[in-house]
């Protein structure tokens, strides 16, 4: 799976799954733009990636705020001139330990939905004019099995259910445009968010983020150019025979 010549924008890439996707994309030959709110961790990942490739840009931004998104997309186009892939990976869990829904206050509920749903909506809106003009693009939204709506998954579960609907809506409306929108559920993976979700559990048996990246590379590649509106389980993914 070759990503040479492609430019990928990955949100929430300062640690965990986003960081692993950025490494996998650089390893496959893509230029990458990474973003997160916290500068020190983001710049540390930029340094790691620069050891492998010169085609790396790090932009500190909150992907739930349109003014920061506009700055991020402008910086990406100024640096690389194109955006082929958008991975809407940034997300927040909300309070840990996970409270019942009745204990959520309005601000916290809205904040989780703003980052996990409004963020991917605004990011997609921001890159779409460019992708539609070029007639191609791969947008990958990182969801969760919690999106079904289980007890004690609170605003996070609600947000991922909404993200699934958002993604299928985009996919339907973009069918035939060359721009595709797909969902990936990483499954339980060893990250900070997983530790926040299960503060009392030993998660050291779960896959590392680096182990679940093949589906993200495949969806970014031209091998998946006709795949739109699909839902993938990262830990069960097998590259389809071409
Ligand atoms: N880990 C799992 O087992 C698992 C399972 C299912 C789904 N997922 C999904 O996978 C994705 C990545 O999760 P993870 O486990 O890697 O989480 P993580 O370790 O907590 O990393 C989250 C990343 O998102 C960034 N971020 C959070 N809010 C942001 C915002 N408003 N703007 C920009 N960046 C933001 C964080 O950096 P800053 O805080 O510095 O902004 C960080 O880089 C999430 O969408 C999550 O819901 C994870």
Short mmCIF file of C-alpha atoms and ligand atoms in Angstrom, two decimals:
data_model
loop_
_atom_site.label_atom_id
_atom_site.label_comp_id
_atom_site.label_asym_id
_atom_site.label_seq_id
_atom_site.Cartn_x
_atom_site.Cartn_y
_atom_site.Cartn_z
CA UNK A 1 0.00 0.00 0.00
CA UNK A 2 1.69 3.04 -1.33
CA UNK A 3 0.82 6.53 -0.17
CA UNK A 4 3.59 8.32 -2.09
CA UNK A 5 2.43 11.70 -3.36
CA UNK A 6 -0.47 11.85 -0.91
CA UNK A 7 -0.99 14.45 1.80
CA UNK A 8 -2.80 13.30 4.94
CA UNK A 9 -4.17 15.47 7.72
CA UNK A 10 -4.53 13.56 11.00
CA UNK A 11 -6.29 15.10 13.98
CA UNK A 12 -5.42 14.12 17.55
CA UNK A 13 -1.98 12.89 16.49
CA UNK A 14 0.02 13.87 19.58
CA UNK A 15 -0.38 10.42 21.16
CA UNK A 16 -2.26 7.13 20.96
CA UNK A 17 -3.97 6.05 17.77
CA UNK A 18 -3.45 9.32 15.89
CA UNK A 19 0.28 9.22 16.50
CA UNK A 20 0.43 5.61 15.25
CA UNK A 21 -1.53 6.50 12.10
CA UNK A 22 0.88 9.38 11.41
CA UNK A 23 3.85 7.00 11.68
CA UNK A 24 2.17 4.43 9.43
CA UNK A 25 1.36 7.06 6.82
CA UNK A 26 4.92 8.42 6.82
CA UNK A 27 6.21 4.85 6.53
CA UNK A 28 3.95 4.40 3.47
CA UNK A 29 5.40 7.54 1.86
CA UNK A 30 2.75 10.18 2.59
CA UNK A 31 3.34 13.76 3.66
CA UNK A 32 1.52 14.28 6.96
CA UNK A 33 0.01 17.17 8.84
CA UNK A 34 -0.57 16.43 12.51
CA UNK A 35 -2.64 18.42 14.93
CA UNK A 36 -3.68 18.47 18.60
CA UNK A 37 -4.27 21.14 21.25
CA UNK A 38 -1.22 20.51 23.44
CA UNK A 39 1.96 21.81 21.81
CA UNK A 40 4.74 19.89 23.65
CA UNK A 41 3.41 16.38 22.88
CA UNK A 42 2.55 17.36 19.30
CA UNK A 43 6.01 18.77 18.65
CA UNK A 44 7.60 15.66 20.17
CA UNK A 45 5.70 13.51 17.61
CA UNK A 46 6.79 15.89 14.86
CA UNK A 47 10.41 15.27 15.88
CA UNK A 48 9.87 11.48 15.74
CA UNK A 49 8.35 11.74 12.26
CA UNK A 50 11.09 14.06 11.00
CA UNK A 51 13.58 11.27 11.74
CA UNK A 52 11.86 9.36 8.89
CA UNK A 53 10.69 12.06 6.46
CA UNK A 54 11.01 15.76 5.72
CA UNK A 55 7.35 16.02 4.74
CA UNK A 56 5.83 16.70 8.14
CA UNK A 57 3.91 19.70 9.43
CA UNK A 58 2.60 20.10 12.98
CA UNK A 59 -0.13 22.67 13.66
CA UNK A 60 -1.48 23.24 17.17
CA UNK A 61 -5.27 23.55 16.85
CA UNK A 62 -8.54 22.69 18.53
CA UNK A 63 -10.47 20.85 15.83
CA UNK A 64 -13.83 21.77 17.30
CA UNK A 65 -13.35 25.49 16.60
CA UNK A 66 -13.91 26.72 13.07
CA UNK A 67 -11.40 29.58 13.22
CA UNK A 68 -8.64 27.15 14.24
CA UNK A 69 -9.75 24.66 11.58
CA UNK A 70 -9.53 27.37 8.91
CA UNK A 71 -5.96 28.15 10.05
CA UNK A 72 -5.06 24.44 10.00
CA UNK A 73 -6.40 23.83 6.49
CA UNK A 74 -4.77 27.03 5.19
CA UNK A 75 -1.42 26.00 6.67
CA UNK A 76 -1.74 22.54 5.12
CA UNK A 77 -2.50 23.87 1.65
CA UNK A 78 0.25 26.50 1.93
CA UNK A 79 2.80 23.81 2.84
CA UNK A 80 1.77 20.94 0.57
CA UNK A 81 -0.77 22.36 -1.93
CA UNK A 82 -3.27 19.51 -1.55
CA UNK A 83 -5.16 17.35 0.93
CA UNK A 84 -5.86 13.75 -0.10
CA UNK A 85 -6.73 12.21 3.25
CA UNK A 86 -8.43 13.49 6.40
CA UNK A 87 -8.47 11.29 9.50
CA UNK A 88 -10.92 12.64 12.07
CA UNK A 89 -9.30 10.85 14.99
CA UNK A 90 -9.26 13.51 17.75
CA UNK A 91 -11.72 12.70 20.48
CA UNK A 92 -12.41 13.01 24.18
CA UNK A 93 -14.00 10.54 26.58
CA UNK A 94 -15.46 13.04 29.04
CA UNK A 95 -15.36 12.42 32.80
CA UNK A 96 -13.43 9.48 34.22
CA UNK A 97 -14.58 7.31 35.95
CA UNK A 98 -17.55 7.25 33.57
CA UNK A 99 -20.65 8.61 35.37
CA UNK A 100 -24.27 7.71 34.56
CA UNK A 101 -25.91 10.04 32.07
CA UNK A 102 -28.01 11.70 34.76
CA UNK A 103 -24.84 13.10 36.35
CA UNK A 104 -23.68 14.91 33.20
CA UNK A 105 -24.01 18.66 33.37
CA UNK A 106 -24.95 20.57 30.24
CA UNK A 107 -21.48 21.99 29.65
CA UNK A 108 -19.70 18.61 29.84
CA UNK A 109 -22.30 16.90 27.63
CA UNK A 110 -22.02 19.65 25.00
CA UNK A 111 -18.21 19.67 25.15
CA UNK A 112 -17.97 15.93 24.33
CA UNK A 113 -20.39 16.32 21.42
CA UNK A 114 -18.60 19.44 20.18
CA UNK A 115 -15.20 17.73 19.99
CA UNK A 116 -16.40 14.28 18.82
CA UNK A 117 -19.20 15.24 16.42
CA UNK A 118 -19.10 18.95 15.57
CA UNK A 119 -15.31 18.71 15.14
CA UNK A 120 -15.42 16.03 12.39
CA UNK A 121 -18.37 17.87 10.77
CA UNK A 122 -16.45 21.16 10.63
CA UNK A 123 -13.19 19.52 9.55
CA UNK A 124 -14.99 17.74 6.72
CA UNK A 125 -16.74 20.92 5.62
CA UNK A 126 -13.38 22.71 5.60
CA UNK A 127 -11.55 20.20 3.38
CA UNK A 128 -14.46 19.31 1.08
CA UNK A 129 -14.31 22.26 -1.35
CA UNK A 130 -10.68 21.38 -2.07
CA UNK A 131 -11.33 17.62 -2.37
CA UNK A 132 -14.43 18.11 -4.55
CA UNK A 133 -12.52 20.41 -6.86
CA UNK A 134 -9.90 17.70 -7.33
CA UNK A 135 -12.54 14.96 -7.55
CA UNK A 136 -10.86 12.76 -4.97
CA UNK A 137 -10.34 12.38 -1.26
CA UNK A 138 -10.53 9.88 1.57
CA UNK A 139 -12.11 10.89 4.87
CA UNK A 140 -11.81 8.43 7.74
CA UNK A 141 -13.84 8.96 10.89
CA UNK A 142 -12.68 7.16 14.02
CA UNK A 143 -15.66 5.77 15.88
CA UNK A 144 -16.27 3.32 18.73
CA UNK A 145 -18.44 0.33 19.54
CA UNK A 146 -19.77 2.52 22.38
CA UNK A 147 -21.69 4.37 19.66
CA UNK A 148 -24.40 1.74 19.96
CA UNK A 149 -25.47 3.44 23.20
CA UNK A 150 -24.53 1.34 26.23
CA UNK A 151 -25.14 2.22 29.87
CA UNK A 152 -22.33 4.26 31.46
CA UNK A 153 -20.79 5.36 28.17
CA UNK A 154 -22.54 8.71 28.56
CA UNK A 155 -21.98 11.57 26.14
CA UNK A 156 -19.08 9.67 24.55
CA UNK A 157 -21.34 6.83 23.38
CA UNK A 158 -23.95 9.32 22.19
CA UNK A 159 -21.27 11.25 20.28
CA UNK A 160 -19.93 8.17 18.50
CA UNK A 161 -23.47 7.10 17.51
CA UNK A 162 -23.94 10.57 16.04
CA UNK A 163 -20.56 10.35 14.30
CA UNK A 164 -21.66 7.10 12.64
CA UNK A 165 -24.82 8.80 11.34
CA UNK A 166 -22.84 11.87 10.28
CA UNK A 167 -20.40 9.71 8.31
CA UNK A 168 -23.14 7.75 6.52
CA UNK A 169 -24.92 10.99 5.67
CA UNK A 170 -21.76 12.46 4.15
CA UNK A 171 -21.04 9.20 2.32
CA UNK A 172 -24.50 9.13 0.76
CA UNK A 173 -24.39 12.75 -0.30
CA UNK A 174 -20.85 12.45 -1.70
CA UNK A 175 -21.42 9.19 -3.60
CA UNK A 176 -20.00 9.53 -7.12
CA UNK A 177 -17.99 12.67 -6.30
CA UNK A 178 -14.67 10.85 -5.84
CA UNK A 179 -14.65 11.80 -2.15
CA UNK A 180 -15.34 8.89 0.18
CA UNK A 181 -16.19 8.81 3.88
CA UNK A 182 -15.69 5.67 5.94
CA UNK A 183 -15.73 4.68 9.60
CA UNK A 184 -13.10 2.78 11.56
CA UNK A 185 -13.66 1.37 15.04
CA UNK A 186 -10.21 0.78 16.56
CA UNK A 187 -11.56 -1.58 19.25
CA UNK A 188 -9.96 -1.57 22.68
CA UNK A 189 -6.42 -0.28 22.24
CA UNK A 190 -3.72 0.65 24.75
CA UNK A 191 -3.97 4.43 24.93
CA UNK A 192 -4.52 7.18 27.46
CA UNK A 193 -8.23 7.29 26.61
CA UNK A 194 -8.59 3.55 27.22
CA UNK A 195 -6.89 3.99 30.60
CA UNK A 196 -9.35 6.79 31.42
CA UNK A 197 -12.28 4.57 30.35
CA UNK A 198 -11.11 1.67 32.55
CA UNK A 199 -9.06 3.30 35.35
CA UNK A 200 -9.14 0.16 37.51
CA UNK A 201 -8.24 -2.38 34.81
CA UNK A 202 -4.97 -3.69 33.48
CA UNK A 203 -5.10 -2.94 29.76
CA UNK A 204 -1.62 -4.21 28.95
CA UNK A 205 -3.06 -7.16 26.98
CA UNK A 206 -4.84 -4.91 24.49
CA UNK A 207 -3.28 -4.22 21.09
CA UNK A 208 -0.91 -1.29 20.80
CA UNK A 209 -1.98 1.56 18.50
CA UNK A 210 0.78 0.53 16.06
CA UNK A 211 -0.96 -2.83 15.56
CA UNK A 212 -4.25 -1.44 14.28
CA UNK A 213 -3.03 0.91 11.53
CA UNK A 214 -3.33 -1.31 8.36
CA UNK A 215 -7.00 -0.41 7.76
CA UNK A 216 -6.14 3.29 7.99
CA UNK A 217 -3.35 2.94 5.41
CA UNK A 218 -5.56 0.89 3.10
CA UNK A 219 -8.46 3.37 3.27
CA UNK A 220 -6.06 6.21 2.47
CA UNK A 221 -4.68 4.37 -0.56
CA UNK A 222 -6.02 4.20 -4.11
CA UNK A 223 -6.71 0.50 -3.50
CA UNK A 224 -9.80 1.66 -1.57
CA UNK A 225 -10.85 4.39 -4.01
CA UNK A 226 -14.28 2.81 -4.54
CA UNK A 227 -14.98 2.17 -0.85
CA UNK A 228 -17.52 4.60 0.58
CA UNK A 229 -19.89 4.56 3.55
CA UNK A 230 -18.40 1.41 5.10
CA UNK A 231 -17.68 0.54 8.75
CA UNK A 232 -14.43 -1.29 9.57
CA UNK A 233 -13.28 -3.05 12.74
CA UNK A 234 -9.55 -2.26 12.81
CA UNK A 235 -8.62 -5.36 14.81
CA UNK A 236 -10.42 -7.70 12.38
CA UNK A 237 -9.24 -6.04 9.19
CA UNK A 238 -7.62 -8.14 6.48
CA UNK A 239 -6.43 -6.40 3.32
CA UNK A 240 -8.89 -7.45 0.57
CA UNK A 241 -7.40 -9.33 -2.39
CA UNK A 242 -7.30 -6.92 -5.35
N1 LIG B 1 -8.25 3.72 22.64
C1 LIG B 1 -9.28 2.97 22.36
O1 LIG B 1 -9.38 1.83 22.84
C2 LIG B 1 -10.36 3.47 21.44
C3 LIG B 1 -11.44 2.62 21.16
C4 LIG B 1 -12.45 3.05 20.31
C5 LIG B 1 -12.35 4.32 19.73
N2 LIG B 1 -11.30 5.13 20.02
C6 LIG B 1 -11.23 6.45 19.35
O2 LIG B 1 -9.95 6.60 18.78
C7 LIG B 1 -9.61 8.00 18.71
C8 LIG B 1 -8.22 8.21 19.33
O3 LIG B 1 -8.29 7.77 20.67
P1 LIG B 1 -7.02 7.50 21.59
O4 LIG B 1 -7.38 6.35 22.43
O5 LIG B 1 -5.78 7.51 20.78
O6 LIG B 1 -7.11 8.82 22.52
P2 LIG B 1 -6.00 9.65 23.30
O7 LIG B 1 -4.83 8.83 23.61
O8 LIG B 1 -6.74 10.32 24.41
O9 LIG B 1 -5.57 10.76 22.20
C9 LIG B 1 -6.50 11.73 21.78
C10 LIG B 1 -5.82 12.72 20.88
O10 LIG B 1 -6.78 13.68 20.45
C11 LIG B 1 -6.29 15.01 20.75
N3 LIG B 1 -7.44 15.88 20.94
C12 LIG B 1 -8.43 15.77 21.87
N4 LIG B 1 -9.30 16.77 21.73
C13 LIG B 1 -8.86 17.53 20.70
C14 LIG B 1 -9.33 18.72 20.08
N5 LIG B 1 -10.44 19.34 20.50
N6 LIG B 1 -8.64 19.23 19.04
C15 LIG B 1 -7.51 18.62 18.61
N7 LIG B 1 -7.01 17.50 19.14
C16 LIG B 1 -7.68 16.97 20.19
C17 LIG B 1 -5.38 14.79 21.96
O11 LIG B 1 -4.42 15.82 22.15
P3 LIG B 1 -4.75 17.16 23.01
O12 LIG B 1 -5.48 16.71 24.24
O13 LIG B 1 -3.43 17.77 23.26
O14 LIG B 1 -5.62 18.00 22.13
C18 LIG B 1 -4.70 13.50 21.56
O15 LIG B 1 -3.69 13.75 20.62
C19 LIG B 1 -10.72 8.72 19.46
O16 LIG B 1 -11.65 9.26 18.51
C20 LIG B 1 -11.37 7.64 20.27
O17 LIG B 1 -12.72 7.92 20.56
C21 LIG B 1 -10.30 4.74 20.86
#
